[in-house]
């Protein structure tokens, strides 16, 4: 069994083994070469496609890049120009406002002509017209224009700069002469505007609230017309240094768009120049005159009408019976107190002046009418008491006379022959000053007017006085109103 195995191994040999291994390695190499060539072809195609896409994207990116580059170039150029302008303005301001070339403590044209400052007002609100303190409140834009040659520049335009530079340039020290309170507005920042022109013209604008005093004549209140002034001057520069003038406009430098106020109307405005003499010299100034007319609607509703109605209400007393003393007295006193209350309330809201106002005349007369009704009832009541006393006396005298006659008749004898006969005389004795009378009832003597009045007053009863008062008081009050309103409104 061992011999055949040896023969088989010897017959195969080492050379065949090496050949087989060599062939197998060659086959493996060929397989790898084929795979490698296939991958190379695929990679080549992919590279070709990628190269085409890359070329297209490069073209698109190049065009976009060119556009962005052109835009960025324009932006940069604009920024450069803006920066150059800003740098130029900054350099210009630094040059103009340098301490060596500009001194803010000295006015323009020092030693030469005075600085002409043009002033203009644009009124935003005018209200709080107070008759007690005699002042009013104004909120307006204050415009001041002047020329400072030291600020002239070559920018060929007027530029606006921050108001912080106001601390570095000369500004006129204008102030309000008759102002009680003044303030600048600072919300959200200071409301100030500064512009500088090419020739050195300076425009300074600020928002100001002022409370000027206003002397008021209230003799015709509430139909009064007041003229309130606003005076503006330079505080430290006399007319040889600074001259204030109104801005040359159609409205004269004073613009008030809102002229219809709740209780007043602005009927007229006027601007003028001022020249005030002080101990230290003459000062130039300007004045704005505002004519204010008061509206009467409030006072007609709340003062005149209630007062007139109270007077009419007091006349009800004439229709109440004389015996109702409590009702008539209560009505009269209530009317007097109500009129007095209206008068006091009105005077509490008015200044303590030494003259009588027009509305005071009306209220005082209404008070007198109401008081007269109370006095009339007092007189009627007094006369009624006197009349009752006289009637009681007459009744008592009649009773006494009747009793006396009865006593005398009881004492007389019952004989009619001894009684003297009465002589019937038809002629009356003529007295001096009377018209001649004739017998048998001819014309009676004419009486004088004074005697007729006396006779009428003697026949007048107490109740007739109330009836006359119902006519007399309304007619008198109507006559008073006619005279008052004609004189008041004229």
Tab-separated table of C-alpha atoms in Angstrom:
chain	number	residue	atom	x	y	z
A	1	UNK	CA	0.000	0.000	0.000
A	2	UNK	CA	2.844	2.364	0.673
A	3	UNK	CA	4.549	1.794	-2.733
A	4	UNK	CA	1.741	3.258	-4.920
A	5	UNK	CA	1.601	6.412	-2.802
A	6	UNK	CA	5.242	7.083	-3.283
A	7	UNK	CA	4.969	6.517	-7.004
A	8	UNK	CA	2.075	9.080	-7.230
A	9	UNK	CA	4.006	11.777	-5.385
A	10	UNK	CA	7.117	11.201	-7.476
A	11	UNK	CA	5.169	11.351	-10.712
A	12	UNK	CA	3.549	14.800	-9.921
A	13	UNK	CA	6.844	16.613	-9.189
A	14	UNK	CA	7.938	19.980	-7.931
A	15	UNK	CA	7.986	21.655	-11.291
A	16	UNK	CA	4.296	21.164	-11.875
A	17	UNK	CA	3.494	22.729	-8.578
A	18	UNK	CA	5.504	25.846	-9.376
A	19	UNK	CA	3.850	26.119	-12.805
A	20	UNK	CA	0.402	25.929	-11.353
A	21	UNK	CA	1.190	28.641	-8.796
A	22	UNK	CA	2.690	30.860	-11.495
A	23	UNK	CA	-0.364	30.516	-13.745
A	24	UNK	CA	-2.737	31.286	-10.871
A	25	UNK	CA	-0.830	34.408	-10.001
A	26	UNK	CA	-0.941	35.556	-13.618
A	27	UNK	CA	-4.697	35.033	-13.732
A	28	UNK	CA	-5.129	37.071	-10.538
A	29	UNK	CA	-3.018	39.864	-11.952
A	30	UNK	CA	-5.104	39.986	-15.114
A	31	UNK	CA	-8.335	40.196	-13.090
A	32	UNK	CA	-6.979	43.107	-11.039
A	33	UNK	CA	-5.839	44.890	-14.208
A	34	UNK	CA	-9.324	44.605	-15.724
A	35	UNK	CA	-10.925	46.026	-12.550
A	36	UNK	CA	-8.433	48.829	-12.500
A	37	UNK	CA	-9.052	49.762	-16.106
A	38	UNK	CA	-12.844	49.774	-15.473
A	39	UNK	CA	-12.537	52.099	-12.533
A	40	UNK	CA	-10.251	54.346	-14.540
A	41	UNK	CA	-12.831	54.662	-17.306
A	42	UNK	CA	-15.597	55.461	-14.805
A	43	UNK	CA	-13.415	57.998	-13.052
A	44	UNK	CA	-12.547	59.542	-16.368
A	45	UNK	CA	-16.208	60.007	-17.269
A	46	UNK	CA	-16.967	61.410	-13.861
A	47	UNK	CA	-14.028	63.796	-14.143
A	48	UNK	CA	-15.272	64.910	-17.540
A	49	UNK	CA	-18.764	65.607	-16.246
A	50	UNK	CA	-17.423	67.363	-13.162
A	51	UNK	CA	-15.186	69.503	-15.275
A	52	UNK	CA	-18.158	70.659	-17.368
A	53	UNK	CA	-20.247	71.500	-14.276
A	54	UNK	CA	-17.297	73.237	-12.736
A	55	UNK	CA	-16.776	75.337	-15.833
A	56	UNK	CA	-20.451	76.406	-15.854
A	57	UNK	CA	-20.452	77.246	-12.146
A	58	UNK	CA	-17.229	79.183	-12.572
A	59	UNK	CA	-18.848	81.276	-15.316
A	60	UNK	CA	-21.916	82.003	-13.127
A	61	UNK	CA	-19.804	82.734	-10.086
A	62	UNK	CA	-17.602	85.000	-12.090
A	63	UNK	CA	-20.585	87.051	-13.310
A	64	UNK	CA	-22.023	87.288	-9.784
A	65	UNK	CA	-18.679	88.212	-8.409
A	66	UNK	CA	-18.331	90.937	-10.956
A	67	UNK	CA	-21.805	92.368	-10.023
A	68	UNK	CA	-21.092	92.247	-6.301
A	69	UNK	CA	-17.729	93.774	-6.890
A	70	UNK	CA	-19.253	96.632	-8.880
A	71	UNK	CA	-21.880	97.242	-6.153
A	72	UNK	CA	-19.288	97.104	-3.430
A	73	UNK	CA	-17.146	99.486	-5.423
A	74	UNK	CA	-20.067	101.953	-5.662
A	75	UNK	CA	-20.826	101.620	-1.936
A	76	UNK	CA	-17.217	102.091	-1.097
A	77	UNK	CA	-17.015	105.107	-3.343
A	78	UNK	CA	-20.115	106.600	-1.723
A	79	UNK	CA	-18.769	105.849	1.705
A	80	UNK	CA	-15.514	107.390	0.750
A	81	UNK	CA	-17.272	110.484	-0.526
A	82	UNK	CA	-19.507	110.636	2.613
A	83	UNK	CA	-16.542	110.069	4.801
A	84	UNK	CA	-14.668	112.724	2.924
A	85	UNK	CA	-17.651	115.114	3.353
A	86	UNK	CA	-17.904	114.298	7.027
A	87	UNK	CA	-14.199	114.698	7.357
A	88	UNK	CA	-14.382	117.973	5.490
A	89	UNK	CA	-17.247	119.304	7.704
A	90	UNK	CA	-15.532	118.084	10.840
A	91	UNK	CA	-12.284	119.635	9.737
A	92	UNK	CA	-14.152	122.803	8.758
A	93	UNK	CA	-15.862	123.047	12.153
A	94	UNK	CA	-12.611	122.354	13.943
A	95	UNK	CA	-10.963	125.049	11.904
A	96	UNK	CA	-13.766	127.600	12.353
A	97	UNK	CA	-14.252	127.003	16.065
A	98	UNK	CA	-10.604	126.774	16.990
A	99	UNK	CA	-9.736	128.862	20.010
A	100	UNK	CA	-7.087	130.735	18.063
A	101	UNK	CA	-9.548	131.880	15.353
A	102	UNK	CA	-12.925	132.064	17.163
A	103	UNK	CA	-13.742	133.560	20.541
A	104	UNK	CA	-17.343	132.907	21.602
A	105	UNK	CA	-17.097	135.617	24.262
A	106	UNK	CA	-16.952	138.348	21.609
A	107	UNK	CA	-19.867	139.290	19.399
A	108	UNK	CA	-19.502	139.379	15.598
A	109	UNK	CA	-18.175	142.627	14.106
A	110	UNK	CA	-16.754	143.727	17.416
A	111	UNK	CA	-15.915	147.405	17.276
A	112	UNK	CA	-18.039	147.836	14.134
A	113	UNK	CA	-21.713	147.857	13.277
A	114	UNK	CA	-24.137	146.344	15.755
A	115	UNK	CA	-25.341	142.798	15.162
A	116	UNK	CA	-28.817	142.733	13.629
A	117	UNK	CA	-30.799	139.863	15.121
A	118	UNK	CA	-34.074	138.966	13.398
A	119	UNK	CA	-36.643	137.386	15.695
A	120	UNK	CA	-39.741	135.412	14.728
A	121	UNK	CA	-42.385	133.606	16.803
A	122	UNK	CA	-44.565	130.677	15.801
A	123	UNK	CA	-47.127	130.256	18.579
A	124	UNK	CA	-48.166	126.666	19.281
A	125	UNK	CA	-50.556	127.365	22.169
A	126	UNK	CA	-51.866	130.386	24.037
A	127	UNK	CA	-53.935	129.561	27.102
A	128	UNK	CA	-54.266	129.933	30.890
A	129	UNK	CA	-55.345	133.568	30.741
A	130	UNK	CA	-55.547	134.260	34.459
A	131	UNK	CA	-57.436	137.377	35.571
A	132	UNK	CA	-56.452	136.904	39.229
A	133	UNK	CA	-52.685	136.902	38.657
A	134	UNK	CA	-53.087	138.933	35.447
A	135	UNK	CA	-50.886	136.778	33.240
A	136	UNK	CA	-51.158	134.281	30.392
A	137	UNK	CA	-49.172	131.337	29.061
A	138	UNK	CA	-47.558	130.956	25.632
A	139	UNK	CA	-45.806	128.003	24.017
A	140	UNK	CA	-43.970	128.885	20.809
A	141	UNK	CA	-40.961	128.351	18.550
A	142	UNK	CA	-38.430	131.160	18.928
A	143	UNK	CA	-36.463	131.880	15.730
A	144	UNK	CA	-33.312	134.012	15.835
A	145	UNK	CA	-31.273	134.817	12.746
A	146	UNK	CA	-28.024	136.767	12.570
A	147	UNK	CA	-24.790	136.819	10.526
A	148	UNK	CA	-21.460	135.835	12.032
A	149	UNK	CA	-18.706	136.323	9.359
A	150	UNK	CA	-16.355	134.131	11.368
A	151	UNK	CA	-18.590	131.116	10.542
A	152	UNK	CA	-18.552	131.623	6.731
A	153	UNK	CA	-17.525	128.498	4.779
A	154	UNK	CA	-17.151	127.197	1.203
A	155	UNK	CA	-19.541	124.220	1.367
A	156	UNK	CA	-22.046	125.928	-0.985
A	157	UNK	CA	-24.939	124.804	1.216
A	158	UNK	CA	-26.477	125.368	4.601
A	159	UNK	CA	-25.804	122.495	6.941
A	160	UNK	CA	-27.507	121.555	10.189
A	161	UNK	CA	-25.330	120.636	13.119
A	162	UNK	CA	-25.905	119.374	16.635
A	163	UNK	CA	-27.099	121.788	19.254
A	164	UNK	CA	-24.144	120.804	21.402
A	165	UNK	CA	-22.071	123.200	19.352
A	166	UNK	CA	-24.106	126.051	20.839
A	167	UNK	CA	-21.644	126.107	23.696
A	168	UNK	CA	-18.863	126.983	21.274
A	169	UNK	CA	-20.393	129.863	19.282
A	170	UNK	CA	-21.697	133.327	20.150
A	171	UNK	CA	-25.477	133.522	20.743
A	172	UNK	CA	-27.471	136.699	21.483
A	173	UNK	CA	-28.650	136.857	25.096
A	174	UNK	CA	-32.285	137.687	24.395
A	175	UNK	CA	-34.740	137.524	27.275
A	176	UNK	CA	-38.432	138.236	27.911
A	177	UNK	CA	-38.797	141.457	29.848
A	178	UNK	CA	-42.301	140.956	31.274
A	179	UNK	CA	-42.071	137.203	31.820
A	180	UNK	CA	-42.778	135.671	35.221
A	181	UNK	CA	-41.616	132.180	34.210
A	182	UNK	CA	-39.684	130.898	31.188
A	183	UNK	CA	-38.282	127.498	30.256
A	184	UNK	CA	-36.815	125.503	27.377
A	185	UNK	CA	-38.201	122.075	26.473
A	186	UNK	CA	-35.780	119.183	27.009
A	187	UNK	CA	-37.789	116.047	26.089
A	188	UNK	CA	-36.540	113.821	24.635
A	189	UNK	CA	-33.513	116.034	24.050
A	190	UNK	CA	-33.199	119.797	24.101
A	191	UNK	CA	-35.590	121.215	21.494
A	192	UNK	CA	-33.020	123.375	19.727
A	193	UNK	CA	-31.995	123.669	16.081
A	194	UNK	CA	-28.839	125.250	14.659
A	195	UNK	CA	-28.089	125.920	10.982
A	196	UNK	CA	-25.096	127.715	9.491
A	197	UNK	CA	-25.117	129.185	5.987
A	198	UNK	CA	-22.285	129.822	3.558
A	199	UNK	CA	-22.084	133.523	4.410
A	200	UNK	CA	-22.000	132.851	8.145
A	201	UNK	CA	-25.750	133.255	8.578
A	202	UNK	CA	-26.858	131.497	11.762
A	203	UNK	CA	-30.400	130.211	12.304
A	204	UNK	CA	-31.108	129.305	15.924
A	205	UNK	CA	-34.539	127.795	16.668
A	206	UNK	CA	-35.779	126.693	20.098
A	207	UNK	CA	-39.063	125.798	21.763
A	208	UNK	CA	-39.914	128.028	24.712
A	209	UNK	CA	-42.772	128.274	27.222
A	210	UNK	CA	-43.300	131.735	28.716
A	211	UNK	CA	-45.758	133.181	31.233
A	212	UNK	CA	-45.824	136.971	30.628
A	213	UNK	CA	-47.656	139.418	32.836
A	214	UNK	CA	-50.603	141.306	31.340
A	215	UNK	CA	-52.195	144.345	32.954
A	216	UNK	CA	-55.963	143.959	32.528
A	217	UNK	CA	-58.715	146.556	32.827
A	218	UNK	CA	-61.824	144.691	34.012
A	219	UNK	CA	-64.341	147.533	34.121
A	220	UNK	CA	-66.298	145.991	31.210
A	221	UNK	CA	-65.887	142.383	32.377
A	222	UNK	CA	-67.035	139.959	30.904
A	223	UNK	CA	-67.330	141.909	27.652
A	224	UNK	CA	-63.791	143.197	28.020
A	225	UNK	CA	-61.009	143.356	25.448
A	226	UNK	CA	-57.459	142.970	26.746
A	227	UNK	CA	-54.190	143.851	25.033
A	228	UNK	CA	-51.342	141.689	26.298
A	229	UNK	CA	-47.704	142.395	25.441
A	230	UNK	CA	-44.632	140.205	25.062
A	231	UNK	CA	-41.433	142.302	25.215
A	232	UNK	CA	-38.060	140.909	24.082
A	233	UNK	CA	-34.695	142.599	24.630
A	234	UNK	CA	-31.006	141.803	24.809
A	235	UNK	CA	-29.896	141.587	28.405
A	236	UNK	CA	-26.277	142.767	28.251
A	237	UNK	CA	-25.857	144.406	24.825
A	238	UNK	CA	-27.216	147.917	24.268
A	239	UNK	CA	-28.424	149.252	20.943
A	240	UNK	CA	-24.826	150.031	19.924
A	241	UNK	CA	-23.963	146.334	20.118
A	242	UNK	CA	-27.154	144.395	19.234
A	243	UNK	CA	-30.334	145.504	17.477
A	244	UNK	CA	-33.420	143.306	17.643
A	245	UNK	CA	-35.877	143.452	14.738
A	246	UNK	CA	-38.856	141.369	13.732
A	247	UNK	CA	-38.415	138.824	10.980
A	248	UNK	CA	-39.615	140.085	7.598
A	249	UNK	CA	-42.743	138.013	6.972
A	250	UNK	CA	-46.323	138.638	5.946
A	251	UNK	CA	-47.523	138.152	9.519
A	252	UNK	CA	-44.969	140.624	10.843
A	253	UNK	CA	-42.899	137.927	12.514
A	254	UNK	CA	-45.695	136.688	14.810
A	255	UNK	CA	-47.725	133.666	13.666
A	256	UNK	CA	-50.695	132.429	15.723
A	257	UNK	CA	-52.545	129.719	13.762
A	258	UNK	CA	-55.032	128.871	16.548
A	259	UNK	CA	-57.052	132.003	17.336
A	260	UNK	CA	-60.305	130.525	18.682
A	261	UNK	CA	-59.782	129.647	22.351
A	262	UNK	CA	-62.352	128.118	24.754
A	263	UNK	CA	-63.118	131.397	26.557
A	264	UNK	CA	-61.377	133.959	24.369
A	265	UNK	CA	-60.813	135.021	20.780
A	266	UNK	CA	-57.556	136.459	19.477
A	267	UNK	CA	-58.910	139.301	17.396
A	268	UNK	CA	-55.706	141.097	16.401
A	269	UNK	CA	-51.914	140.872	16.592
A	270	UNK	CA	-49.395	143.691	16.210
A	271	UNK	CA	-45.586	143.820	16.189
A	272	UNK	CA	-43.484	146.904	16.863
A	273	UNK	CA	-39.987	148.087	17.742
A	274	UNK	CA	-38.986	149.232	21.221
A	275	UNK	CA	-36.299	151.551	22.510
A	276	UNK	CA	-35.966	151.449	26.263
A	277	UNK	CA	-33.932	153.960	28.229
A	278	UNK	CA	-32.092	152.721	31.320
A	279	UNK	CA	-29.526	154.308	33.599
A	280	UNK	CA	-26.737	152.464	31.771
A	281	UNK	CA	-27.879	153.355	28.244
A	282	UNK	CA	-30.478	152.634	25.580
A	283	UNK	CA	-31.549	149.117	24.716
A	284	UNK	CA	-33.130	147.856	21.512
A	285	UNK	CA	-36.143	145.581	21.790
A	286	UNK	CA	-39.289	144.317	20.113
A	287	UNK	CA	-42.888	143.965	21.301
A	288	UNK	CA	-45.727	141.671	20.283
A	289	UNK	CA	-49.214	142.984	21.106
A	290	UNK	CA	-51.970	140.342	21.253
A	291	UNK	CA	-55.577	141.573	21.448
A	292	UNK	CA	-57.774	139.107	23.351
A	293	UNK	CA	-61.577	139.385	23.456
A	294	UNK	CA	-63.478	137.430	26.073
A	295	UNK	CA	-66.448	135.226	25.174
A	296	UNK	CA	-69.655	135.900	27.128
A	297	UNK	CA	-71.341	132.519	26.666
A	298	UNK	CA	-70.138	131.056	29.953
A	299	UNK	CA	-71.224	134.053	32.000
A	300	UNK	CA	-74.602	134.325	30.261
A	301	UNK	CA	-75.380	130.728	31.197
A	302	UNK	CA	-73.875	130.573	34.686
A	303	UNK	CA	-74.270	134.121	36.047
A	304	UNK	CA	-76.696	136.364	34.170
A	305	UNK	CA	-79.475	133.836	33.562
A	306	UNK	CA	-79.596	132.430	37.125
A	307	UNK	CA	-79.585	135.929	38.599
A	308	UNK	CA	-82.464	137.078	36.378
A	309	UNK	CA	-84.453	133.923	37.164
A	310	UNK	CA	-83.994	134.473	40.895
A	311	UNK	CA	-85.377	138.002	40.530
A	312	UNK	CA	-88.404	136.671	38.626
A	313	UNK	CA	-88.838	133.937	41.221
A	314	UNK	CA	-88.982	136.525	43.996
A	315	UNK	CA	-92.077	138.098	42.365
A	316	UNK	CA	-94.103	135.034	43.349
A	317	UNK	CA	-94.259	136.684	46.753
A	318	UNK	CA	-96.783	139.194	45.369
A	319	UNK	CA	-99.189	136.354	44.604
A	320	UNK	CA	-99.000	134.789	48.065
A	321	UNK	CA	-101.689	135.974	50.495
A	322	UNK	CA	-100.693	138.614	52.986
A	323	UNK	CA	-101.488	136.340	55.896
A	324	UNK	CA	-98.894	133.713	54.774
A	325	UNK	CA	-96.029	135.435	56.507
A	326	UNK	CA	-93.739	132.405	56.708
A	327	UNK	CA	-93.995	131.622	52.987
A	328	UNK	CA	-93.330	135.169	51.831
A	329	UNK	CA	-90.454	135.784	54.246
A	330	UNK	CA	-88.817	132.447	53.408
A	331	UNK	CA	-89.041	133.116	49.672
A	332	UNK	CA	-87.611	136.609	50.048
A	333	UNK	CA	-84.700	135.587	52.271
A	334	UNK	CA	-83.853	132.606	50.045
A	335	UNK	CA	-83.747	134.834	46.976
A	336	UNK	CA	-81.498	137.355	48.728
A	337	UNK	CA	-79.084	134.673	49.951
A	338	UNK	CA	-78.902	132.995	46.527
A	339	UNK	CA	-78.058	136.263	44.805
A	340	UNK	CA	-75.437	137.013	47.449
A	341	UNK	CA	-73.900	133.555	46.943
A	342	UNK	CA	-73.584	134.074	43.187
A	343	UNK	CA	-71.955	137.450	43.782
A	344	UNK	CA	-69.456	136.016	46.282
A	345	UNK	CA	-68.558	133.042	44.074
A	346	UNK	CA	-67.872	135.352	41.153
A	347	UNK	CA	-65.751	137.729	43.233
A	348	UNK	CA	-63.681	134.836	44.611
A	349	UNK	CA	-62.534	134.069	41.065
A	350	UNK	CA	-61.745	137.714	40.308
A	351	UNK	CA	-58.956	140.032	41.452
A	352	UNK	CA	-59.636	142.433	44.312
A	353	UNK	CA	-59.858	145.624	42.260
A	354	UNK	CA	-61.010	148.989	43.580
A	355	UNK	CA	-63.569	149.647	40.829
A	356	UNK	CA	-66.928	148.071	40.060
A	357	UNK	CA	-67.068	145.705	37.103
A	358	UNK	CA	-69.940	145.517	34.641
A	359	UNK	CA	-71.066	142.137	35.904
A	360	UNK	CA	-70.983	143.484	39.463
A	361	UNK	CA	-73.440	146.215	38.476
A	362	UNK	CA	-75.867	143.609	37.182
A	363	UNK	CA	-75.586	141.363	40.239
A	364	UNK	CA	-75.879	144.288	42.633
A	365	UNK	CA	-79.030	145.498	40.876
A	366	UNK	CA	-80.491	141.974	40.953
A	367	UNK	CA	-79.719	141.876	44.653
A	368	UNK	CA	-81.493	145.220	45.136
A	369	UNK	CA	-84.559	143.988	43.217
A	370	UNK	CA	-84.780	140.871	45.369
A	371	UNK	CA	-84.183	142.867	48.515
A	372	UNK	CA	-86.864	145.352	47.450
A	373	UNK	CA	-89.413	142.520	47.282
A	374	UNK	CA	-88.617	141.648	50.879
A	375	UNK	CA	-88.826	145.305	51.879
A	376	UNK	CA	-92.163	145.650	50.064
A	377	UNK	CA	-93.635	142.828	52.084
A	378	UNK	CA	-92.273	144.377	55.269
A	379	UNK	CA	-93.927	147.703	54.419
A	380	UNK	CA	-97.203	146.017	53.484
A	381	UNK	CA	-97.180	144.036	56.699
A	382	UNK	CA	-96.434	147.159	58.727
A	383	UNK	CA	-99.221	149.157	57.053
A	384	UNK	CA	-101.613	146.279	57.541
A	385	UNK	CA	-100.854	146.237	61.258
A	386	UNK	CA	-101.403	150.011	61.462
A	387	UNK	CA	-104.668	149.660	59.572
A	388	UNK	CA	-105.852	146.969	61.918
A	389	UNK	CA	-105.054	149.164	64.886
A	390	UNK	CA	-106.958	152.091	63.376
A	391	UNK	CA	-109.925	149.886	62.609
A	392	UNK	CA	-109.977	148.620	66.144
A	393	UNK	CA	-109.829	152.179	67.470
A	394	UNK	CA	-112.676	153.262	65.181
A	395	UNK	CA	-114.790	150.325	66.219
A	396	UNK	CA	-114.087	151.117	69.858
A	397	UNK	CA	-114.992	154.793	69.324
A	398	UNK	CA	-118.208	153.830	67.541
A	399	UNK	CA	-119.176	151.616	70.414
A	400	UNK	CA	-118.482	154.386	72.898
A	401	UNK	CA	-120.467	156.944	70.829
A	402	UNK	CA	-123.413	154.593	70.561
A	403	UNK	CA	-123.387	153.988	74.281
A	404	UNK	CA	-123.141	157.723	74.948
A	405	UNK	CA	-126.028	158.474	72.600
A	406	UNK	CA	-128.104	155.869	74.330
A	407	UNK	CA	-127.382	157.488	77.664
A	408	UNK	CA	-128.209	160.979	76.334
A	409	UNK	CA	-131.460	159.811	74.782
A	410	UNK	CA	-132.427	158.216	78.044
A	411	UNK	CA	-131.983	161.535	79.851
A	412	UNK	CA	-133.930	163.708	77.273
A	413	UNK	CA	-137.654	164.603	77.870
A	414	UNK	CA	-140.209	163.176	75.410
A	415	UNK	CA	-141.203	166.490	73.741
A	416	UNK	CA	-140.416	167.365	70.147
A	417	UNK	CA	-141.737	170.967	70.226
A	418	UNK	CA	-138.835	172.336	72.197
A	419	UNK	CA	-136.153	170.958	69.774
A	420	UNK	CA	-134.610	173.649	67.627
A	421	UNK	CA	-135.162	173.187	63.949
A	422	UNK	CA	-132.144	172.820	61.707
A	423	UNK	CA	-131.728	175.368	59.032
A	424	UNK	CA	-131.140	173.976	55.581
A	425	UNK	CA	-128.493	175.930	53.842
A	426	UNK	CA	-127.770	175.319	50.217
A	427	UNK	CA	-124.984	177.789	49.699
A	428	UNK	CA	-121.448	176.904	50.686
A	429	UNK	CA	-118.912	179.333	52.023
A	430	UNK	CA	-116.268	180.318	49.541
A	431	UNK	CA	-112.694	179.890	50.819
A	432	UNK	CA	-109.635	181.563	49.511
A	433	UNK	CA	-107.954	179.741	46.641
A	434	UNK	CA	-110.998	177.623	45.783
A	435	UNK	CA	-113.106	178.001	42.682
A	436	UNK	CA	-116.422	179.740	43.304
A	437	UNK	CA	-119.262	177.385	44.045
A	438	UNK	CA	-122.951	178.031	43.565
A	439	UNK	CA	-125.982	176.950	45.432
A	440	UNK	CA	-128.118	173.947	44.714
A	441	UNK	CA	-125.226	171.571	43.634
A	442	UNK	CA	-123.431	173.488	40.892
A	443	UNK	CA	-119.778	172.684	39.874
A	444	UNK	CA	-117.460	171.652	42.718
A	445	UNK	CA	-114.047	173.301	43.213
A	446	UNK	CA	-111.131	171.728	41.237
A	447	UNK	CA	-108.501	169.939	43.328
A	448	UNK	CA	-104.755	170.150	42.925
A	449	UNK	CA	-102.638	167.160	41.798
A	450	UNK	CA	-101.041	166.916	45.196
A	451	UNK	CA	-104.438	166.750	46.854
A	452	UNK	CA	-105.573	164.097	44.410
A	453	UNK	CA	-102.507	161.979	45.145
A	454	UNK	CA	-103.090	162.321	48.862
A	455	UNK	CA	-106.706	161.375	48.441
A	456	UNK	CA	-105.719	158.336	46.333
A	457	UNK	CA	-103.155	157.262	48.910
A	458	UNK	CA	-105.720	157.582	51.680
A	459	UNK	CA	-108.106	155.386	49.743
A	460	UNK	CA	-105.311	152.924	48.859
A	461	UNK	CA	-105.531	149.658	50.733
A	462	UNK	CA	-102.707	147.337	51.696
A	463	UNK	CA	-103.712	144.699	49.171
A	464	UNK	CA	-103.597	147.289	46.418
A	465	UNK	CA	-99.863	147.685	47.035
A	466	UNK	CA	-99.249	144.014	46.109
A	467	UNK	CA	-101.295	144.436	42.950
A	468	UNK	CA	-99.303	147.508	41.948
A	469	UNK	CA	-96.034	145.712	42.717
A	470	UNK	CA	-96.956	142.946	40.285
A	471	UNK	CA	-96.838	145.537	37.532
A	472	UNK	CA	-94.188	147.927	38.827
A	473	UNK	CA	-91.389	145.417	39.555
A	474	UNK	CA	-91.423	143.584	36.162
A	475	UNK	CA	-91.584	146.870	34.227
A	476	UNK	CA	-88.716	148.317	36.217
A	477	UNK	CA	-86.576	145.183	35.786
A	478	UNK	CA	-87.209	145.137	32.037
A	479	UNK	CA	-86.248	148.808	31.811
A	480	UNK	CA	-83.054	148.126	33.778
A	481	UNK	CA	-82.093	145.234	31.463
A	482	UNK	CA	-82.693	147.353	28.376
A	483	UNK	CA	-80.483	150.171	29.690
A	484	UNK	CA	-77.802	147.773	30.957
A	485	UNK	CA	-77.405	145.717	27.786
A	486	UNK	CA	-77.468	148.755	25.499
A	487	UNK	CA	-74.733	150.447	27.520
A	488	UNK	CA	-72.833	147.202	28.112
A	489	UNK	CA	-72.710	145.900	24.557
A	490	UNK	CA	-72.001	149.279	23.008
